[in-house]
Coordinates of C-alpha atoms and ligand atoms in Angstrom, one line a residue:
M1 CA -36.5 -42.4 39.8
D2 CA -35.6 -45.9 40.9
E3 CA -38.0 -48.6 42.1
R4 CA -37.3 -47.8 45.7
E5 CA -38.1 -44.1 45.4
Q6 CA -41.3 -44.9 43.4
S7 CA -42.5 -47.1 46.1
G8 CA -42.0 -44.3 48.6
Q9 CA -39.1 -46.1 50.4
A10 CA -36.2 -44.0 51.6
Q11 CA -32.9 -44.5 49.7
A12 CA -30.8 -47.0 51.7
A13 CA -27.9 -45.5 53.6
P14 CA -24.5 -46.2 51.9
S15 CA -23.0 -49.3 53.4
V16 CA -19.4 -48.7 54.5
V17 CA -16.9 -51.3 55.9
L18 CA -14.2 -49.6 58.0
G19 CA -11.3 -52.1 58.3
V20 CA -8.8 -51.1 61.0
S21 CA -5.4 -52.8 61.2
G22 CA -3.0 -52.6 64.1
G23 CA -1.3 -49.3 64.1
I24 CA -1.3 -46.4 66.5
A25 CA -3.3 -44.3 64.0
A26 CA -6.3 -46.6 64.9
Y27 CA -7.4 -43.9 67.4
K28 CA -7.7 -41.4 64.5
A29 CA -10.0 -43.9 62.7
C30 CA -12.6 -43.2 65.5
E31 CA -13.0 -39.7 64.1
L32 CA -13.3 -41.0 60.6
L33 CA -16.0 -43.4 61.8
R34 CA -17.9 -40.6 63.5
R35 CA -17.9 -38.6 60.3
F36 CA -19.4 -41.5 58.4
T37 CA -22.1 -42.3 60.9
E38 CA -23.0 -38.6 61.5
S39 CA -23.5 -38.1 57.8
G40 CA -25.9 -41.0 57.5
H41 CA -23.6 -43.9 56.4
D42 CA -24.2 -47.4 57.7
V43 CA -20.8 -48.5 59.0
R44 CA -19.6 -51.9 60.0
V45 CA -16.2 -51.8 61.7
V46 CA -13.9 -54.8 61.1
P47 CA -10.8 -54.5 63.3
T48 CA -7.9 -56.9 63.2
A49 CA -6.9 -58.5 66.5
A50 CA -3.8 -56.2 66.5
A51 CA -6.0 -53.1 66.1
L52 CA -7.8 -54.0 69.3
H53 CA -4.6 -53.5 71.2
F54 CA -4.9 -49.8 70.3
V55 CA -8.6 -49.2 70.4
G56 CA -11.0 -51.7 72.1
E57 CA -14.0 -53.5 70.7
A58 CA -16.3 -51.4 73.0
T59 CA -15.3 -48.1 71.3
W60 CA -15.9 -49.4 67.8
A61 CA -19.2 -51.0 68.8
A62 CA -20.4 -47.8 70.6
L63 CA -19.4 -45.5 67.8
S64 CA -20.8 -47.6 65.0
G65 CA -23.9 -49.0 66.8
K66 CA -22.9 -52.6 65.6
P67 CA -20.8 -55.3 67.0
A68 CA -17.2 -55.0 65.8
T69 CA -16.0 -58.6 64.9
T70 CA -12.5 -59.7 64.3
E71 CA -12.7 -63.4 63.6
V72 CA -14.7 -65.4 61.1
W73 CA -15.9 -67.8 63.8
E74 CA -18.5 -65.5 65.3
S75 CA -22.2 -65.6 64.0
V76 CA -21.1 -68.2 61.5
H77 CA -24.7 -68.9 60.4
E78 CA -24.7 -65.4 58.8
V79 CA -21.6 -66.3 56.8
P80 CA -20.0 -62.9 57.7
H81 CA -16.7 -63.7 55.9
V82 CA -18.5 -63.4 52.6
R83 CA -21.6 -61.3 53.3
I84 CA -19.9 -58.2 54.8
G85 CA -17.7 -57.7 51.7
Q86 CA -20.5 -58.5 49.2
Q87 CA -22.9 -56.0 50.7
A88 CA -20.5 -53.1 51.0
D89 CA -20.7 -50.0 48.8
L90 CA -17.2 -49.0 50.0
V91 CA -14.4 -50.7 52.0
V92 CA -11.9 -48.4 53.6
V93 CA -8.9 -49.8 55.6
A94 CA -7.7 -47.1 57.9
P95 CA -5.0 -47.3 59.1
A96 CA -3.5 -50.0 56.7
T97 CA -0.3 -51.3 58.2
A98 CA 2.6 -52.8 56.1
D99 CA 1.5 -56.2 57.3
L100 CA -2.1 -55.7 56.2
L101 CA -1.0 -54.4 52.8
A102 CA 1.2 -57.5 52.4
Q103 CA -1.7 -59.8 53.3
A104 CA -4.1 -58.1 50.9
A105 CA -1.6 -58.1 48.1
H106 CA -1.1 -61.8 48.5
G107 CA -4.8 -62.7 48.9
L108 CA -4.3 -64.2 52.4
A109 CA -7.5 -64.6 54.5
H110 CA -6.6 -65.3 58.1
D111 CA -9.3 -63.1 59.7
L112 CA -12.6 -61.3 59.0
L113 CA -11.0 -58.2 57.5
T114 CA -8.8 -60.1 55.0
N115 CA -11.8 -62.3 54.0
T116 CA -13.9 -59.2 53.5
L117 CA -11.2 -57.7 51.2
L118 CA -11.3 -60.9 49.1
T119 CA -15.1 -60.8 48.7
A120 CA -15.6 -57.0 48.2
R121 CA -16.8 -56.0 44.7
C122 CA -17.0 -52.3 45.6
P123 CA -14.2 -49.7 45.6
V124 CA -11.6 -50.5 48.2
V125 CA -9.5 -47.6 49.7
Y126 CA -6.4 -48.3 51.8
V127 CA -5.0 -45.5 54.0
P128 CA -1.4 -46.6 54.9
A129 CA 0.2 -45.3 58.1
M130 CA 3.6 -46.6 59.2
H131 CA 7.1 -45.5 59.8
T132 CA 8.9 -44.1 56.7
E133 CA 11.4 -47.0 56.5
M134 CA 8.5 -49.5 56.4
W135 CA 6.6 -47.4 53.8
E136 CA 9.7 -47.1 51.6
N137 CA 10.7 -50.7 51.9
P138 CA 10.7 -52.4 48.5
A139 CA 8.4 -55.1 49.8
T140 CA 5.8 -52.6 50.9
Q141 CA 6.1 -50.6 47.7
E142 CA 5.7 -53.7 45.6
N143 CA 2.6 -54.7 47.6
V144 CA 1.1 -51.2 47.1
A145 CA 1.9 -51.4 43.3
T146 CA 0.2 -54.8 43.1
L147 CA -3.0 -53.5 44.9
R148 CA -3.1 -50.4 42.7
R149 CA -2.7 -52.5 39.6
R150 CA -5.7 -54.5 40.7
G151 CA -7.8 -51.4 41.0
A152 CA -7.5 -50.6 44.7
L153 CA -7.1 -47.0 45.8
V154 CA -4.0 -46.8 48.0
L155 CA -3.5 -43.3 49.4
E156 CA -0.1 -41.8 49.7
P157 CA 0.7 -41.3 53.4
A158 CA 1.1 -37.7 54.6
V159 CA 4.4 -36.3 55.7
G160 CA 4.9 -35.1 59.3
R161 CA 5.3 -36.2 62.9
L162 CA 5.2 -40.0 63.3
T163 CA 4.9 -42.1 66.5
G164 CA 7.6 -40.9 68.9
A165 CA 9.9 -38.0 68.1
D166 CA 10.6 -38.8 64.4
T167 CA 9.1 -37.1 61.4
G168 CA 8.8 -38.2 57.8
K169 CA 6.4 -39.8 55.2
G170 CA 4.0 -42.3 56.7
R171 CA 1.6 -40.2 58.7
F172 CA -2.1 -40.9 58.7
P173 CA -3.8 -38.1 56.7
D174 CA -6.3 -35.8 58.3
P175 CA -9.5 -37.9 58.9
A176 CA -11.6 -35.0 57.5
E177 CA -9.6 -35.3 54.2
I178 CA -9.9 -39.1 54.2
F179 CA -13.7 -38.7 54.7
A180 CA -13.9 -36.2 51.8
F181 CA -11.9 -38.7 49.6
C182 CA -14.2 -41.6 50.5
R183 CA -17.3 -39.4 49.7
T184 CA -15.9 -38.7 46.3
V185 CA -15.2 -42.4 45.7
L186 CA -18.7 -43.4 46.9
A187 CA -20.3 -40.8 44.6
R188 CA -18.4 -42.3 41.6
G189 CA -19.5 -45.8 42.6
T190 CA -17.7 -48.6 40.8
A191 CA -16.7 -46.2 38.1
V192 CA -13.4 -47.3 36.6
Q193 CA -10.2 -45.9 38.1
D194 CA -9.3 -44.5 34.7
L195 CA -6.2 -42.6 36.0
A196 CA -4.8 -45.6 37.9
G197 CA -1.1 -46.0 37.2
R198 CA -0.9 -42.4 35.9
H199 CA 1.1 -39.6 37.4
V200 CA -0.6 -36.2 37.2
V201 CA 0.8 -32.8 38.1
V202 CA -1.5 -30.0 39.1
S203 CA -0.6 -26.4 40.0
A204 CA -2.9 -24.4 42.2
G205 CA -3.1 -21.0 43.9
G206 CA -1.4 -17.8 42.9
T207 CA 2.2 -16.8 42.8
R208 CA 3.6 -14.0 44.8
E209 CA 6.4 -11.8 43.5
P210 CA 8.3 -10.1 46.3
L211 CA 9.2 -6.4 46.2
D212 CA 10.9 -6.4 49.6
P213 CA 10.9 -8.6 52.7
V214 CA 7.3 -7.6 53.6
R215 CA 5.5 -6.8 50.2
F216 CA 4.7 -8.7 47.1
L217 CA 2.6 -8.5 43.9
G218 CA 0.0 -11.2 44.0
N219 CA -3.5 -12.2 42.8
R220 CA -6.8 -13.3 44.2
S221 CA -6.6 -17.0 43.3
S222 CA -7.7 -19.2 46.3
G223 CA -6.4 -22.5 44.9
R224 CA -9.8 -24.2 45.3
Q225 CA -10.1 -25.3 41.6
G226 CA -6.5 -26.7 41.6
Y227 CA -7.2 -28.5 44.9
A228 CA -10.4 -29.9 43.5
L229 CA -8.5 -31.2 40.4
A230 CA -5.9 -32.9 42.7
A231 CA -8.6 -34.5 44.9
T232 CA -10.6 -35.8 42.0
A233 CA -7.6 -37.2 40.2
A234 CA -6.5 -39.1 43.4
A235 CA -10.1 -40.5 43.6
R236 CA -9.7 -41.8 40.0
G237 CA -6.5 -43.6 41.0
A238 CA -3.8 -41.2 39.9
R239 CA -0.6 -40.4 41.7
V240 CA -0.9 -36.7 42.2
T241 CA 1.7 -34.0 42.7
L242 CA 0.2 -30.7 43.7
L243 CA 2.3 -27.6 43.2
A244 CA 0.7 -25.2 45.7
A245 CA 1.4 -21.5 45.3
N246 CA 0.4 -19.8 48.5
A247 CA -2.8 -21.7 48.9
D248 CA -4.1 -22.0 52.5
L249 CA -6.3 -25.1 52.1
P250 CA -6.2 -28.5 53.7
V251 CA -4.1 -31.1 51.8
P252 CA -6.4 -33.6 50.0
A253 CA -5.9 -37.1 51.2
G254 CA -3.4 -39.1 49.1
V255 CA -1.9 -36.0 47.4
E256 CA 1.7 -35.0 47.5
V257 CA 2.0 -31.3 48.0
R258 CA 5.0 -29.2 47.0
P259 CA 4.7 -25.6 48.2
V260 CA 6.0 -22.9 45.9
G261 CA 6.1 -19.1 46.2
T262 CA 7.0 -17.3 43.0
A263 CA 6.5 -17.9 39.3
V264 CA 10.2 -18.8 38.9
Q265 CA 9.9 -21.4 41.7
L266 CA 6.8 -22.8 40.2
R267 CA 8.5 -23.2 36.8
E268 CA 11.4 -25.2 38.4
A269 CA 9.0 -27.4 40.4
A270 CA 6.7 -27.9 37.4
L271 CA 9.5 -28.9 35.0
A272 CA 10.9 -31.3 37.5
A273 CA 7.6 -32.9 38.5
A274 CA 6.3 -33.0 34.9
A275 CA 9.3 -35.0 33.6
D276 CA 7.6 -38.4 34.2
A277 CA 4.0 -37.1 34.3
D278 CA 1.2 -38.3 32.0
A279 CA -0.7 -35.0 32.4
V280 CA 0.0 -31.5 33.7
V281 CA -2.8 -29.1 34.6
M282 CA -1.8 -25.5 35.2
A283 CA -4.6 -24.2 37.3
A284 CA -2.4 -21.7 39.2
A285 CA -2.7 -18.0 38.5
V286 CA 0.9 -17.2 37.6
A287 CA 2.0 -13.6 37.7
D288 CA 3.1 -12.5 34.2
F289 CA 5.5 -10.0 35.7
R290 CA 7.7 -9.6 38.7
P291 CA 9.5 -6.6 40.2
A292 CA 12.8 -6.1 38.3
T293 CA 14.7 -5.7 41.6
Y294 CA 14.2 -7.0 45.1
A295 CA 15.0 -4.7 47.9
T296 CA 16.7 -6.7 50.7
G297 CA 15.5 -4.1 53.2
K298 CA 12.0 -2.8 53.6
I299 CA 11.3 0.1 51.2
K300 CA 10.7 3.2 53.3
K301 CA 8.7 6.3 52.5
R302 CA 10.8 9.5 52.5
E303 CA 9.3 12.9 53.6
G304 CA 8.8 15.2 50.6
Q305 CA 9.7 12.6 48.0
E306 CA 7.5 10.8 45.5
P307 CA 7.8 7.0 45.5
E308 CA 10.0 5.3 42.9
P309 CA 8.1 3.6 40.1
V310 CA 8.2 -0.2 40.3
A311 CA 9.9 -1.6 37.2
L312 CA 8.7 -5.0 36.1
V313 CA 10.1 -7.8 34.1
R314 CA 8.4 -10.7 32.4
N315 CA 8.1 -14.0 34.2
P316 CA 8.6 -17.3 32.3
D317 CA 5.4 -18.8 30.8
V318 CA 5.4 -22.2 32.4
L319 CA 2.4 -23.5 30.5
A320 CA 3.8 -22.5 27.1
E321 CA 7.2 -24.0 28.1
L322 CA 5.7 -27.3 29.1
A323 CA 3.5 -27.5 26.0
A324 CA 6.6 -26.7 23.8
E325 CA 8.4 -29.7 25.2
R326 CA 5.9 -31.8 23.2
R327 CA 6.5 -35.0 25.2
P328 CA 4.8 -37.8 23.4
G329 CA 1.8 -39.1 25.4
R330 CA 1.7 -36.3 27.9
V331 CA -1.4 -34.1 28.0
V332 CA -1.0 -30.5 28.9
V333 CA -3.9 -28.4 30.2
G334 CA -4.1 -24.7 30.8
F335 CA -6.6 -22.4 32.4
A336 CA -7.7 -19.0 31.1
A337 CA -9.3 -16.4 33.3
E338 CA -10.9 -13.8 31.1
T339 CA -13.1 -10.8 31.8
D340 CA -14.2 -9.9 28.2
D341 CA -14.7 -11.7 24.9
V342 CA -14.2 -14.8 26.9
L343 CA -14.5 -17.5 24.2
A344 CA -12.6 -15.5 21.5
N345 CA -9.8 -14.8 23.9
G346 CA -9.8 -18.4 25.0
R347 CA -9.5 -19.8 21.4
A348 CA -6.6 -17.4 20.7
K349 CA -4.9 -18.4 24.0
L350 CA -5.2 -22.1 23.2
R351 CA -3.3 -21.5 19.9
R352 CA -0.8 -19.2 21.5
K353 CA 0.0 -21.5 24.5
G354 CA 0.2 -24.7 22.4
C355 CA -1.5 -26.8 25.1
D356 CA -3.9 -29.7 24.4
L357 CA -6.8 -28.4 26.4
L358 CA -7.7 -24.9 27.8
V359 CA -10.3 -24.4 30.5
V360 CA -11.8 -21.0 29.9
N361 CA -13.8 -19.2 32.6
E362 CA -15.1 -15.7 33.1
V363 CA -13.7 -14.0 36.2
G364 CA -14.8 -10.8 38.0
A365 CA -15.1 -9.4 41.5
E366 CA -17.8 -11.9 42.5
K367 CA -17.0 -14.7 40.1
T368 CA -14.7 -17.7 40.5
F369 CA -12.0 -16.4 42.9
G370 CA -12.5 -18.0 46.3
A371 CA -15.9 -19.5 45.3
T372 CA -16.6 -23.2 45.6
E373 CA -18.5 -23.2 42.3
N374 CA -17.4 -22.5 38.8
E375 CA -18.6 -22.7 35.2
A376 CA -16.4 -23.0 32.1
V377 CA -15.9 -24.1 28.5
I378 CA -13.1 -26.6 27.9
L379 CA -11.5 -25.9 24.5
A380 CA -9.5 -28.7 22.7
T381 CA -7.0 -28.4 19.9
D382 CA -9.3 -30.7 17.7
G383 CA -11.8 -27.8 17.8
T384 CA -14.3 -29.4 20.3
E385 CA -15.7 -27.1 22.9
T386 CA -17.2 -28.7 26.0
P387 CA -19.4 -26.4 28.1
V388 CA -19.5 -27.3 31.8
P389 CA -22.5 -25.7 33.5
H390 CA -22.4 -23.8 36.8
G391 CA -21.6 -26.3 39.6
P392 CA -19.1 -27.4 42.2
K393 CA -15.4 -27.1 41.3
E394 CA -15.1 -30.9 41.7
A395 CA -17.6 -31.3 38.8
L396 CA -15.5 -29.1 36.5
A397 CA -12.4 -31.0 37.7
D398 CA -14.0 -34.4 36.8
R399 CA -14.9 -33.1 33.3
V400 CA -11.3 -32.0 32.8
W401 CA -10.1 -35.5 33.8
D402 CA -12.7 -37.2 31.5
L403 CA -11.1 -35.3 28.6
V404 CA -7.6 -36.0 29.8
A405 CA -8.3 -39.7 30.3
A406 CA -9.8 -40.0 26.8
R407 CA -6.6 -38.5 25.4
L408 CA -4.3 -40.8 27.4
G409 CA -6.2 -43.7 25.9
Ligands
CTP1 N1 0.6 -19.3 32.9 C1 1.9 -19.8 33.1 N2 2.9 -19.0 33.3 C2 2.7 -17.6 33.2 C3 1.4 -17.1 33.0 C4 0.3 -18.0 32.9 O1 2.0 -21.0 33.1 N3 3.7 -16.8 33.4 C5 -0.5 -20.3 32.7 C6 -1.6 -20.3 33.8 O2 -1.3 -21.3 34.8 C7 -2.8 -20.7 33.0 C8 -2.6 -20.1 31.7 O3 -1.2 -19.9 31.6 O4 -2.9 -22.1 32.9 C9 -3.3 -18.8 31.3 O5 -2.8 -17.8 32.0 P1 -3.3 -16.2 31.8 O6 -2.6 -15.4 32.7 O7 -4.8 -16.2 31.8 O8 -2.8 -16.0 30.3 P2 -1.8 -15.0 29.8 O9 -0.9 -15.8 28.9 O10 -1.1 -14.3 30.9 O11 -2.6 -14.1 28.9 P3 -3.2 -12.6 29.2 O12 -2.5 -12.1 30.4 O13 -2.9 -11.9 28.0 O14 -4.6 -12.9 29.4

């Protein structure tokens, strides 16, 4: 219990600065602001002058319950250009335009937002949104790399419809996902971004092995554990590639998703993505077998005839293949879903697969699949066994990344 709790005072609401720069996605930042205020955060909006062309001061003030100031020359006696950044628990700039990223990377301080960025000692999250050409421009990419190197969290933009008729990378991610990301960062506080500069690959969901155009062999994996791994890695600063096998979940902010269907497709995507990865976590439930033949037309029942048995062939073992590559410095993590002799089977599987870490959990009709909580033991090749008590899948994900980060040094 801290002093405030002992004296009966309520815990202060987390103090969030929402910086808004001048892009059309400013209107989506209104929803982000509402999510913060409705969940008890104390939010100060600091728009740039350009942002006010898109959404006016009155909207920001009404939604936040505070004046939304742009310049350093207002309320000078309160020294806002220093105080706002100093007092924040989190600064999130959403949207962050190419121009704002350039100013931040160069330490310019023309207005209240850029001054705030220079004085903030808390985690700073940038949510870039711009046209693909601007995002891919080497100047922008170098500015982003500079900010990340200094410890800022710069989300990867989403892919999709941009302003006007064009589509591509540069879209503002779903405000609900940005909010979830910021909550994770706030919960971690000023904890080090121990995966900053790292590329991690996570597989999630379950593969589907088609029998004919309408049927497949599949499994009950929801993808939640893999998505939790992707989201927590992004919050710790990693660049994340998520190989999503038939998972119907919202894309975590800042994560690049590559959809896959079958085990063979997952293998191809995993080998390609893992080529420059620092860590690969195979959380997907990969079908061990697939139908030996694929019927191009729907298999029909025939009157008076028994159905043909379905012949199966082995699928490639992606985890074992990645582990066998033995790339120096790359950490490979597997998952084992077991119903009986959980630990003994897990230890044998760790040896058989050849990975560095194996997360072993017990599965059953009511356990793990589709649930938001999990419990597991993480086995390591050095013989250590780390039990993770029953809790949110994000907590298990964070323990996995703790052990990965320790191995990456
Ligand atoms: N896995 C994989 N490729 C496969 C099967 C599994 O990459 N063809 C990975 C999973 O992503 C998981 C781990 O291997 O990380 C464990 O999978 P599991 O199916 O539990 O292990 P199996 O080797 O299939 O062992 P068994 O079926 O005997 O339990």
